[in-house]
Coordinates of C-alpha atoms in Angstrom, one line a residue:
M1 CA -154.2 85.3 9.1
W2 CA -155.2 82.9 6.6
I3 CA -157.6 80.0 6.8
L4 CA -158.0 77.0 4.5
G5 CA -161.4 75.3 4.6
V6 CA -161.6 71.6 3.0
N7 CA -164.1 69.0 2.4
A8 CA -161.6 66.1 2.9
P9 CA -161.2 62.8 3.6
P10 CA -161.8 60.5 5.4
T11 CA -164.8 62.2 6.4
G12 CA -165.7 64.2 3.2
W13 CA -165.2 61.3 1.0
H14 CA -167.1 62.7 -1.9
D15 CA -166.8 66.2 -3.6
S16 CA -163.9 67.2 -1.9
A17 CA -162.8 70.7 -2.1
A18 CA -160.6 73.6 -0.6
C19 CA -161.3 77.3 0.2
L20 CA -159.0 80.0 1.0
I21 CA -160.1 82.8 2.9
D22 CA -158.4 85.8 4.6
Q23 CA -158.3 87.6 8.0
D24 CA -161.8 89.7 7.1
G25 CA -163.6 86.4 5.8
R26 CA -162.7 87.7 2.1
I27 CA -162.5 84.6 -0.6
V28 CA -159.5 84.5 -2.5
A29 CA -160.1 81.4 -4.2
F30 CA -162.5 78.4 -4.2
S31 CA -162.3 74.8 -6.1
E32 CA -163.8 71.5 -6.3
E33 CA -161.0 69.0 -6.7
E34 CA -163.1 67.1 -9.6
R35 CA -162.2 70.2 -11.7
L36 CA -158.5 69.9 -11.7
N37 CA -158.0 65.8 -11.4
R38 CA -161.0 65.5 -13.8
R39 CA -161.9 62.8 -12.0
R40 CA -166.1 63.5 -10.8
H41 CA -166.8 63.9 -7.3
S42 CA -163.5 62.9 -6.5
L43 CA -164.4 60.0 -4.5
Y44 CA -162.2 59.3 -1.7
R45 CA -159.6 61.8 -3.2
K46 CA -158.0 64.6 -1.0
P47 CA -158.4 68.1 -2.3
M48 CA -154.4 68.1 -2.9
S49 CA -154.4 70.2 -6.0
A50 CA -157.7 72.4 -5.1
A51 CA -155.5 73.2 -2.1
R52 CA -152.4 74.0 -4.1
F53 CA -154.8 75.9 -6.7
V54 CA -156.1 78.5 -3.9
L55 CA -152.8 78.7 -2.4
A56 CA -151.2 79.9 -5.5
Q57 CA -153.8 82.4 -6.2
A58 CA -152.3 84.2 -3.4
G59 CA -149.3 83.7 -3.7
L60 CA -148.6 81.4 -0.5
T61 CA -147.2 78.2 0.2
P62 CA -148.8 75.8 3.0
A63 CA -146.1 77.3 5.6
D64 CA -148.1 80.3 5.4
I65 CA -151.3 78.8 6.3
D66 CA -152.5 79.3 10.1
V67 CA -156.0 77.6 10.4
V68 CA -157.2 74.4 8.7
A69 CA -160.9 74.1 9.0
L70 CA -162.4 70.8 7.9
G71 CA -166.4 70.5 7.5
W72 CA -166.7 67.3 9.8
D73 CA -166.1 66.6 13.2
S74 CA -163.6 63.7 12.1
E75 CA -162.9 63.0 16.1
Q76 CA -166.2 61.7 16.3
L77 CA -166.6 59.6 13.4
Y78 CA -162.9 58.4 13.3
P79 CA -161.7 58.3 16.9
R80 CA -158.0 57.9 17.8
R81 CA -157.3 57.1 14.2
F82 CA -154.7 60.1 13.8
A83 CA -152.1 60.5 16.6
S84 CA -151.4 64.2 15.8
D85 CA -153.3 66.7 13.6
A86 CA -150.0 67.0 11.5
D87 CA -150.7 63.0 11.1
F88 CA -154.4 64.0 9.9
L89 CA -153.5 66.6 7.8
A90 CA -150.7 64.9 5.8
Y91 CA -153.8 62.4 5.3
A92 CA -156.8 64.9 4.7
V93 CA -155.2 67.3 2.1
G94 CA -151.4 65.8 1.3
L95 CA -149.8 69.0 1.7
D96 CA -146.6 69.5 3.5
F97 CA -147.6 72.5 5.8
G98 CA -143.9 72.8 7.3
P99 CA -142.4 72.7 10.6
R100 CA -145.2 74.5 12.2
T101 CA -148.7 72.3 12.1
P102 CA -151.3 75.0 11.4
E103 CA -154.5 74.9 13.9
V104 CA -157.0 72.3 12.9
V105 CA -160.5 73.4 13.7
R106 CA -163.0 70.6 13.2
V107 CA -166.7 72.0 12.4
P108 CA -169.8 70.0 12.9
H109 CA -171.1 69.0 9.4
H110 CA -174.5 70.7 9.3
Q111 CA -172.9 74.1 11.2
A112 CA -170.2 74.2 7.9
H113 CA -173.1 73.9 5.5
A114 CA -175.5 76.7 7.6
A115 CA -172.4 79.0 7.4
S116 CA -171.7 78.5 3.6
S117 CA -175.6 79.4 3.1
F118 CA -176.1 82.7 5.6
Y119 CA -172.9 84.2 5.0
A120 CA -173.4 83.6 1.2
S121 CA -176.6 85.5 1.5
P122 CA -177.6 89.2 1.4
F123 CA -179.6 88.7 4.5
R124 CA -178.6 89.8 8.3
K125 CA -180.6 87.3 10.0
A126 CA -182.1 84.6 8.9
G127 CA -183.4 80.8 9.8
V128 CA -181.0 77.9 8.2
L129 CA -182.2 74.8 7.3
V130 CA -179.9 72.1 6.5
I131 CA -180.9 68.7 5.3
D132 CA -178.5 66.4 3.4
G133 CA -178.2 62.8 4.0
H134 CA -176.4 62.7 7.4
G135 CA -174.0 64.8 9.6
E136 CA -172.3 63.5 12.1
N137 CA -175.6 63.0 14.4
E138 CA -178.3 64.6 12.2
S139 CA -180.1 64.5 8.8
S140 CA -181.9 67.7 9.3
T141 CA -181.3 71.0 11.5
V142 CA -182.8 74.5 12.1
W143 CA -180.5 77.0 13.1
T144 CA -181.3 80.7 13.5
Y145 CA -177.9 83.1 12.4
E146 CA -177.6 86.6 12.7
D147 CA -174.7 89.0 12.4
G148 CA -172.3 89.7 14.8
A149 CA -174.3 86.8 16.9
E150 CA -173.3 83.2 17.8
P151 CA -175.7 80.7 15.6
R152 CA -178.4 79.1 17.3
L153 CA -179.2 75.5 16.9
E154 CA -183.2 75.1 17.0
R155 CA -184.1 71.9 16.2
S156 CA -182.3 68.6 15.0
W157 CA -183.4 65.3 13.6
Q158 CA -182.0 61.8 13.7
R159 CA -180.1 60.3 11.1
T160 CA -183.0 57.8 10.1
A161 CA -185.3 60.1 9.2
S162 CA -183.1 61.6 6.6
L163 CA -184.5 63.0 3.3
G164 CA -181.5 62.2 1.4
Y165 CA -181.6 58.4 2.5
A166 CA -185.0 58.2 1.2
Y167 CA -184.0 59.9 -2.2
D168 CA -180.7 57.8 -2.2
A169 CA -183.0 54.6 -2.0
A170 CA -185.0 56.1 -5.2
S171 CA -182.1 56.7 -7.0
T172 CA -180.4 53.2 -6.8
W173 CA -183.7 51.6 -7.4
L174 CA -183.8 53.3 -10.6
G175 CA -180.5 52.2 -11.6
F176 CA -178.8 55.3 -10.7
S177 CA -175.8 56.3 -8.0
F178 CA -177.0 58.2 -5.5
L179 CA -174.3 60.9 -6.4
N180 CA -176.9 61.2 -9.7
A181 CA -180.2 62.5 -7.5
G182 CA -180.7 65.4 -10.1
K183 CA -181.7 62.4 -12.9
T184 CA -184.3 61.3 -10.1
M185 CA -185.6 64.6 -10.0
G186 CA -185.8 65.1 -13.8
L187 CA -187.6 61.6 -14.4
A188 CA -190.2 63.0 -11.1
A189 CA -191.4 65.5 -13.4
Y190 CA -193.2 62.9 -15.8
G191 CA -195.1 61.9 -12.3
R192 CA -196.4 65.4 -11.9
A193 CA -197.0 66.2 -15.3
A194 CA -199.4 62.8 -15.6
G195 CA -200.9 64.0 -12.3
L196 CA -199.9 60.8 -10.8
A197 CA -201.0 60.2 -7.1
T198 CA -198.6 59.0 -4.6
E199 CA -198.6 57.3 -1.8
S200 CA -197.9 59.7 1.1
L201 CA -194.7 58.5 3.1
V202 CA -194.3 61.0 5.6
D203 CA -196.6 62.0 8.8
L204 CA -196.4 65.8 9.0
T205 CA -197.5 67.2 12.5
A206 CA -197.8 70.6 14.0
D207 CA -194.1 70.9 14.5
D208 CA -192.3 67.8 13.6
F209 CA -192.5 64.9 11.0
R210 CA -192.0 61.0 11.1
M211 CA -191.1 58.7 8.2
A212 CA -193.3 55.9 7.2
V213 CA -190.3 53.7 6.8
A214 CA -187.6 53.7 9.4
P215 CA -185.3 50.9 11.0
L216 CA -187.2 49.0 13.5
T217 CA -184.8 50.2 16.6
E218 CA -184.7 54.2 16.0
H219 CA -180.7 55.4 16.7
H220 CA -179.8 58.3 19.0
G221 CA -176.8 60.1 20.1
T222 CA -173.1 59.8 18.4
A223 CA -171.8 57.6 16.2
T224 CA -168.6 56.4 14.1
A225 CA -168.1 56.3 10.5
D226 CA -168.8 52.5 10.7
E227 CA -171.7 52.5 12.9
I228 CA -173.5 55.3 10.6
K229 CA -172.7 53.2 7.5
E230 CA -174.7 50.3 9.1
Q231 CA -177.5 52.6 9.7
Y232 CA -177.6 54.1 6.2
D233 CA -177.5 50.5 4.7
T234 CA -180.4 49.5 6.8
V235 CA -182.2 52.6 6.2
V236 CA -181.7 52.6 2.5
G237 CA -182.6 48.9 2.2
R238 CA -186.0 49.4 4.0
W239 CA -186.7 52.6 1.5
R240 CA -185.9 50.1 -1.8
A241 CA -188.2 47.7 -0.1
R242 CA -191.2 50.1 0.3
Y243 CA -190.6 51.6 -3.2
T244 CA -190.1 47.9 -4.4
E245 CA -193.9 47.4 -2.9
I246 CA -195.4 50.4 -4.4
A247 CA -194.4 49.7 -8.0
G248 CA -194.7 45.9 -7.8
A249 CA -190.8 45.4 -8.8
D250 CA -187.8 45.6 -7.5
G251 CA -186.2 47.6 -10.6
P252 CA -187.1 49.5 -13.5
T253 CA -188.1 47.3 -16.7
A254 CA -186.6 49.8 -19.2
P255 CA -183.2 50.7 -20.1
E256 CA -182.0 54.2 -18.4
D257 CA -182.3 56.1 -21.7
A258 CA -186.2 55.2 -22.1
L259 CA -187.0 55.3 -18.3
A260 CA -189.5 58.3 -18.8
D261 CA -191.6 55.5 -20.9
D262 CA -191.6 53.6 -18.0
P263 CA -194.6 53.9 -15.6
K264 CA -193.1 51.9 -12.8
A265 CA -189.7 54.1 -12.5
V266 CA -191.9 57.3 -12.9
L267 CA -194.0 56.5 -9.9
V268 CA -191.1 55.3 -8.0
A269 CA -189.3 58.6 -8.8
Y270 CA -192.3 60.9 -8.1
T271 CA -192.9 59.1 -4.8
A272 CA -189.9 60.0 -3.4
Q273 CA -190.1 63.5 -4.7
R274 CA -193.2 63.9 -3.1
V275 CA -191.6 62.8 0.4
V276 CA -188.7 65.5 -0.1
E277 CA -191.2 68.2 -1.1
E278 CA -193.6 67.5 1.6
T279 CA -191.3 67.5 4.5
V280 CA -189.2 70.4 3.2
T281 CA -192.0 72.7 2.9
H282 CA -193.2 71.9 6.4
L283 CA -189.8 72.3 7.8
A284 CA -189.0 75.7 6.1
A285 CA -192.3 76.9 7.7
L286 CA -190.9 75.5 11.1
T287 CA -187.5 76.8 10.7
R288 CA -188.9 80.2 9.8
K289 CA -191.3 80.5 13.0
A290 CA -188.1 79.5 15.2
A291 CA -185.8 82.1 13.8
G292 CA -188.7 85.0 13.7
V293 CA -188.0 86.1 10.5
E294 CA -188.9 85.1 6.8
E295 CA -185.6 85.2 5.5
L296 CA -184.8 81.7 5.0
C297 CA -181.6 79.9 3.9
L298 CA -181.2 76.2 2.6
S299 CA -178.0 74.3 2.7
G300 CA -177.1 70.3 2.5
G301 CA -177.5 67.8 -0.4
V302 CA -181.0 68.3 -0.5
A303 CA -181.3 71.8 -1.5
L304 CA -180.1 70.9 -4.8
N305 CA -183.4 70.0 -5.2
C306 CA -184.7 72.6 -7.7
S307 CA -188.1 71.3 -8.0
T308 CA -188.5 71.3 -4.2
N309 CA -186.8 74.8 -3.6
G310 CA -188.9 76.3 -6.5
T311 CA -192.0 75.6 -4.0
L312 CA -191.0 77.3 -1.2
P313 CA -192.0 81.2 -0.9
G314 CA -189.6 83.7 -0.6
P315 CA -187.3 85.6 0.4
L316 CA -185.3 82.4 0.2
Y317 CA -181.6 82.1 -0.7
V318 CA -179.1 78.8 -1.3
P319 CA -175.8 79.3 -2.2
P320 CA -174.2 77.6 -5.6
V321 CA -172.4 75.2 -3.3
P322 CA -175.3 73.6 -0.8
H323 CA -173.7 70.4 -1.2
D324 CA -170.9 68.8 0.6
A325 CA -168.2 70.9 -1.3
G326 CA -169.7 74.0 0.2
V327 CA -168.7 72.9 3.6
A328 CA -164.9 73.7 2.5
L329 CA -166.3 77.5 2.7
G330 CA -168.6 77.1 5.7
A331 CA -166.2 75.6 7.9
A332 CA -163.6 78.5 6.9
W333 CA -166.6 81.4 7.4
T334 CA -167.2 79.4 10.9
V335 CA -163.7 80.6 12.1
R336 CA -163.8 83.8 10.4
P337 CA -167.2 85.0 9.0
P338 CA -166.9 87.7 6.7
R339 CA -167.1 91.0 8.1
H340 CA -169.5 92.6 5.1
H341 CA -172.0 90.6 3.3
T342 CA -174.7 92.8 1.8
T343 CA -174.9 91.0 -1.8
P344 CA -175.0 87.4 -2.7
L345 CA -172.0 85.4 -3.2
S346 CA -170.8 85.7 -6.7
P347 CA -170.1 82.2 -7.7
Y348 CA -166.8 82.7 -10.1
Q349 CA -163.9 81.8 -7.5
G350 CA -162.7 79.0 -9.5
T351 CA -159.6 78.9 -11.8
D352 CA -159.3 81.7 -14.6
I353 CA -159.4 80.6 -18.2
H354 CA -156.2 81.5 -19.2
G355 CA -154.8 81.5 -15.6
P356 CA -152.6 79.1 -13.5
D357 CA -154.2 76.1 -12.1
H358 CA -152.9 73.8 -9.3
T359 CA -149.6 73.4 -11.1
G360 CA -149.1 77.1 -10.9
R361 CA -148.7 77.3 -14.7
P362 CA -151.6 78.1 -17.3
P363 CA -152.1 74.5 -19.4
A364 CA -151.5 75.0 -23.0
P365 CA -154.5 74.0 -25.1
D366 CA -153.9 72.2 -28.6
T367 CA -155.8 74.3 -31.1
T368 CA -154.1 72.6 -34.4
G369 CA -156.5 72.5 -37.0
L370 CA -159.1 74.4 -35.2
L371 CA -160.2 77.9 -37.3
R372 CA -159.5 81.0 -34.9
T373 CA -160.9 84.5 -35.2
D374 CA -161.1 87.0 -32.5
L375 CA -164.7 86.8 -30.8
D376 CA -166.9 89.2 -32.2
T377 CA -170.7 89.4 -30.6
D378 CA -172.5 89.8 -34.0
T379 CA -170.8 86.7 -35.3
L380 CA -171.5 84.8 -32.3
T381 CA -175.3 85.6 -32.4
T382 CA -175.6 85.0 -36.1
L383 CA -174.2 81.4 -35.3
L384 CA -176.5 80.9 -32.3
M385 CA -179.7 82.1 -34.6
D386 CA -178.8 79.9 -37.4
G387 CA -179.4 76.8 -34.9
R388 CA -175.7 76.1 -34.0
I389 CA -174.7 74.9 -30.7
G390 CA -171.5 75.9 -29.1
A391 CA -169.6 76.3 -26.0
V392 CA -168.2 79.2 -23.6
A393 CA -164.9 79.2 -21.6
Q394 CA -164.4 82.5 -20.2
G395 CA -163.2 84.1 -17.2
R396 CA -162.9 82.6 -13.7
A397 CA -165.0 79.0 -13.4
E398 CA -167.8 78.8 -11.4
V399 CA -168.2 76.7 -8.2
G400 CA -170.5 74.7 -7.6
P401 CA -172.4 71.7 -10.0
R402 CA -174.4 74.5 -12.0
A403 CA -172.5 76.0 -15.2
L404 CA -173.7 79.7 -15.0
C405 CA -172.6 80.9 -18.5
R406 CA -168.5 80.8 -18.0
R407 CA -168.4 77.2 -18.9
S408 CA -171.2 76.7 -20.8
I409 CA -173.1 75.1 -23.6
I410 CA -175.3 77.6 -25.3
A411 CA -177.9 77.3 -27.8
V412 CA -181.4 79.4 -28.7
P413 CA -184.2 77.1 -27.4
D414 CA -186.6 78.3 -29.8
T415 CA -188.0 74.8 -30.8
A416 CA -188.6 71.7 -28.7
E417 CA -186.0 69.7 -31.0
V418 CA -182.9 71.8 -29.8
N419 CA -183.3 70.1 -26.6
T420 CA -182.9 66.4 -28.0
R421 CA -180.1 67.9 -30.1
V422 CA -178.3 69.2 -27.2
N423 CA -178.6 65.7 -25.7
R424 CA -177.1 64.1 -28.2
V425 CA -173.9 66.2 -27.9
K426 CA -173.6 65.6 -24.3
N427 CA -174.6 62.0 -24.4
R428 CA -177.3 62.4 -22.2
E429 CA -180.7 60.6 -21.9
Q430 CA -183.2 62.2 -23.9
W431 CA -185.8 62.7 -21.0
R432 CA -183.6 64.8 -19.2
P433 CA -184.4 68.6 -19.2
F434 CA -182.6 72.2 -19.8
A435 CA -182.2 75.2 -18.4
G436 CA -182.7 78.8 -19.7
V437 CA -180.9 82.1 -19.1
T438 CA -181.9 85.7 -19.7
R439 CA -181.7 89.2 -18.6
R440 CA -183.9 90.2 -15.4
D441 CA -186.5 91.9 -17.3
Y442 CA -187.1 89.6 -19.9
G443 CA -187.3 86.7 -17.3
A444 CA -190.1 88.4 -15.6
R445 CA -192.3 87.7 -18.7
L446 CA -190.7 84.2 -19.1
W447 CA -191.3 82.3 -15.9
E448 CA -192.2 83.0 -12.4
Q449 CA -190.2 85.3 -10.4
Q450 CA -187.1 84.3 -8.0
E451 CA -185.3 86.9 -6.0
H452 CA -182.3 84.7 -5.4
L453 CA -182.5 81.2 -6.8
S454 CA -182.1 82.0 -10.4
R455 CA -178.8 83.7 -9.6
Y456 CA -177.5 80.3 -9.3
M457 CA -179.7 78.2 -11.5
L458 CA -181.3 76.5 -8.0
G459 CA -185.2 76.6 -8.4
A460 CA -187.6 75.3 -10.7
A461 CA -190.2 77.9 -12.1
R462 CA -193.1 77.7 -13.9
A463 CA -193.1 78.8 -17.7
T464 CA -195.8 81.2 -18.9
D465 CA -197.2 81.3 -22.3
L466 CA -194.9 83.4 -23.3
G467 CA -191.9 81.4 -22.0
R468 CA -193.3 78.0 -23.5
E469 CA -194.0 79.8 -27.2
V470 CA -190.8 81.3 -27.4
A471 CA -188.5 78.7 -25.4
P472 CA -189.5 75.5 -26.4
G473 CA -186.3 74.1 -25.8
V474 CA -185.8 74.4 -22.1
V475 CA -189.3 73.8 -20.8
H476 CA -189.4 70.7 -19.1
I477 CA -192.6 68.0 -19.2
D478 CA -194.2 69.4 -16.1
G479 CA -194.2 72.9 -17.4
T480 CA -191.0 74.3 -15.6
T481 CA -187.7 75.4 -16.4
R482 CA -184.4 76.0 -14.0
P483 CA -183.8 79.7 -15.2
Q484 CA -180.7 81.6 -14.8
V485 CA -180.9 85.4 -14.8
L486 CA -177.5 87.4 -15.7
H487 CA -176.5 90.1 -13.9
G488 CA -174.3 93.0 -15.6
D489 CA -171.1 91.7 -17.3
E490 CA -170.8 88.3 -15.1
A491 CA -170.3 86.3 -17.9
P492 CA -169.4 88.7 -20.9
A493 CA -170.1 86.8 -23.9
V494 CA -173.2 85.4 -23.0
G495 CA -174.6 88.7 -21.6
A496 CA -173.7 90.3 -24.9
V497 CA -175.4 87.7 -26.9
L498 CA -178.6 88.1 -24.6
D499 CA -178.4 92.1 -25.5
T500 CA -177.5 91.4 -29.0
L501 CA -180.9 89.1 -29.5
A502 CA -182.7 91.7 -27.5
R503 CA -181.6 94.5 -30.3
R504 CA -182.3 92.4 -33.1
G505 CA -186.0 91.7 -32.1
A506 CA -185.4 87.9 -31.2
P507 CA -186.4 86.9 -27.9
P508 CA -183.1 87.5 -25.6
V509 CA -183.0 83.7 -23.7
L510 CA -180.7 80.9 -24.2
L511 CA -180.5 77.4 -23.6
N512 CA -177.3 77.1 -20.8
T513 CA -176.1 73.7 -20.0
S514 CA -172.9 72.8 -18.5
F515 CA -169.8 72.1 -20.8
N516 CA -169.0 68.5 -20.1
D517 CA -169.4 65.1 -21.9
K518 CA -171.0 62.6 -20.1
G519 CA -169.2 61.2 -16.9
E520 CA -166.9 64.2 -16.8
P521 CA -166.8 67.1 -14.7
I522 CA -167.4 70.8 -16.1
V523 CA -164.2 71.9 -17.8
N524 CA -161.8 73.9 -15.7
T525 CA -159.2 75.2 -18.2
A526 CA -158.5 76.0 -21.3
A527 CA -156.8 72.9 -22.1
D528 CA -160.3 70.9 -20.8
A529 CA -162.0 73.0 -22.8
V530 CA -160.4 72.4 -26.0
A531 CA -159.9 68.7 -25.6
A532 CA -164.0 68.7 -24.9
F533 CA -164.9 70.8 -27.9
R534 CA -163.1 68.3 -30.0
A535 CA -164.5 65.4 -28.6
M536 CA -168.0 66.9 -28.7
D537 CA -170.2 67.1 -31.7
L538 CA -169.9 71.2 -31.0
D539 CA -170.4 73.9 -33.8
F540 CA -168.4 76.6 -32.1
L541 CA -166.0 77.7 -28.8
V542 CA -165.9 81.2 -27.1
L543 CA -162.4 80.5 -25.5
G544 CA -161.7 83.9 -23.9
D545 CA -161.7 86.5 -26.4
D546 CA -161.2 83.8 -29.2
L547 CA -164.0 82.2 -31.4
Y548 CA -162.9 78.6 -32.6
R549 CA -164.7 76.4 -35.2
K550 CA -164.2 73.3 -36.6
P551 CA -163.0 72.9 -40.4
G552 CA -166.6 72.5 -42.4
R553 CA -168.7 74.3 -40.0
T554 CA -168.0 77.8 -40.7
G555 CA -171.4 78.5 -42.5
G556 CA -174.5 79.7 -41.0
D557 CA -177.2 76.9 -41.6
R558 CA -179.5 75.5 -39.4
R559 CA -178.4 72.3 -38.8

């Protein structure tokens, strides 16, 4: 039995993705469409390339698929839009499944989110908290999941109580897209560092919460996509009006690259961040109480808020794909859960750097004019210790929005100035932070410990005195970092460098950020990596087992 999970239009209109699992719930391959079509977030685009890729990994054709699982109830949102499942699949996925139309299973959005988190976790039973902009009828839900049992929906909150909407309003007030919520989170840290007092915009009761900003008329029950869009515009509009009232302005007074110096912008970002932190902390406690266990899983777009995640006590698990792309996996797992999940999910499920992509063949990179040598760990480590900034593209790509050392830009973070240099390389705003990566034992000395969040770089942790001393380049303005702990040989080149740094008596920690230029998805294939290397002001590129440098940059002087 083969199950193709998708996040696809018309319901999944951003972060489309495809995932293939077998009859035992084992993942064969998983990819976001943006990695293949090179259009960030793949707005309104079907996951056709991602579906072709995952099928090619198993040597299958669309006709071999038994079930297509969608991470939305498309029938509720778009009633009577499609005459048949065959018509729906042609529109949503874009593949020709042949004369035998696969069964189409429409999994409610929050249930797909919940499944993607629980079954990726090492827990046998857990409370699962899903928080996002909205599903079909809700914005937050509490579940109990247990191996061998049907999932149980414990609580739900309506769309108008959406934390995602509150954060979207702040992001758009700041001039960002709602898909740039990470910028809002990074800016909010300047408010925390300054000790800003914010107005509380959420009322927490013993077993509930209520937003201070809501439409005059509450909306309950089911709604179509058009009705939800109208509700969204109303709620977000009222939140923006409240932020305008708080700031005394209807937008920032500084340009985007100077927002950290704009007190009004920082106040709005931090106010929204506090709304999320206060509410999620409360909901996490309610989830644990409802499930009767301390093990907690998070999912939904709000679970990408690393600052909030880092404030929650463990045991806590967030998957590498808590955003909407993850419902492709969660929908498939709802149809056929994995038989055994004793360790956290490996995020390395995407395209191999030298393997075939969705076309069935490996795109050949053009390395003309670049200087190639065999990859040597000592040489690579020396380049980094001498202040060089480079990129790594090895093995199968990560899934999710965090680069986890297989498609990463790396540097030694021994000065705060390296943050400025890497932001310049990536053409980012200078106020944005970076993450650090190290091994488990040394990480215990650098920052507060996180049992699972640091596996996927999904939780902020306060840096220790040693962390601030040896790795100031990855410590944000509020004293936190978003750490990654690298296990075993998950990312061979980066792991080898960390171990070599330790042998040389240097702090075994690196700055790690995604390998992509401004506005682009993370690189996927070797051809993507070489093109990005040429376009960006990088000193070296690890491509599989090769090391590439640019003419004139072969020395070891600190730049």
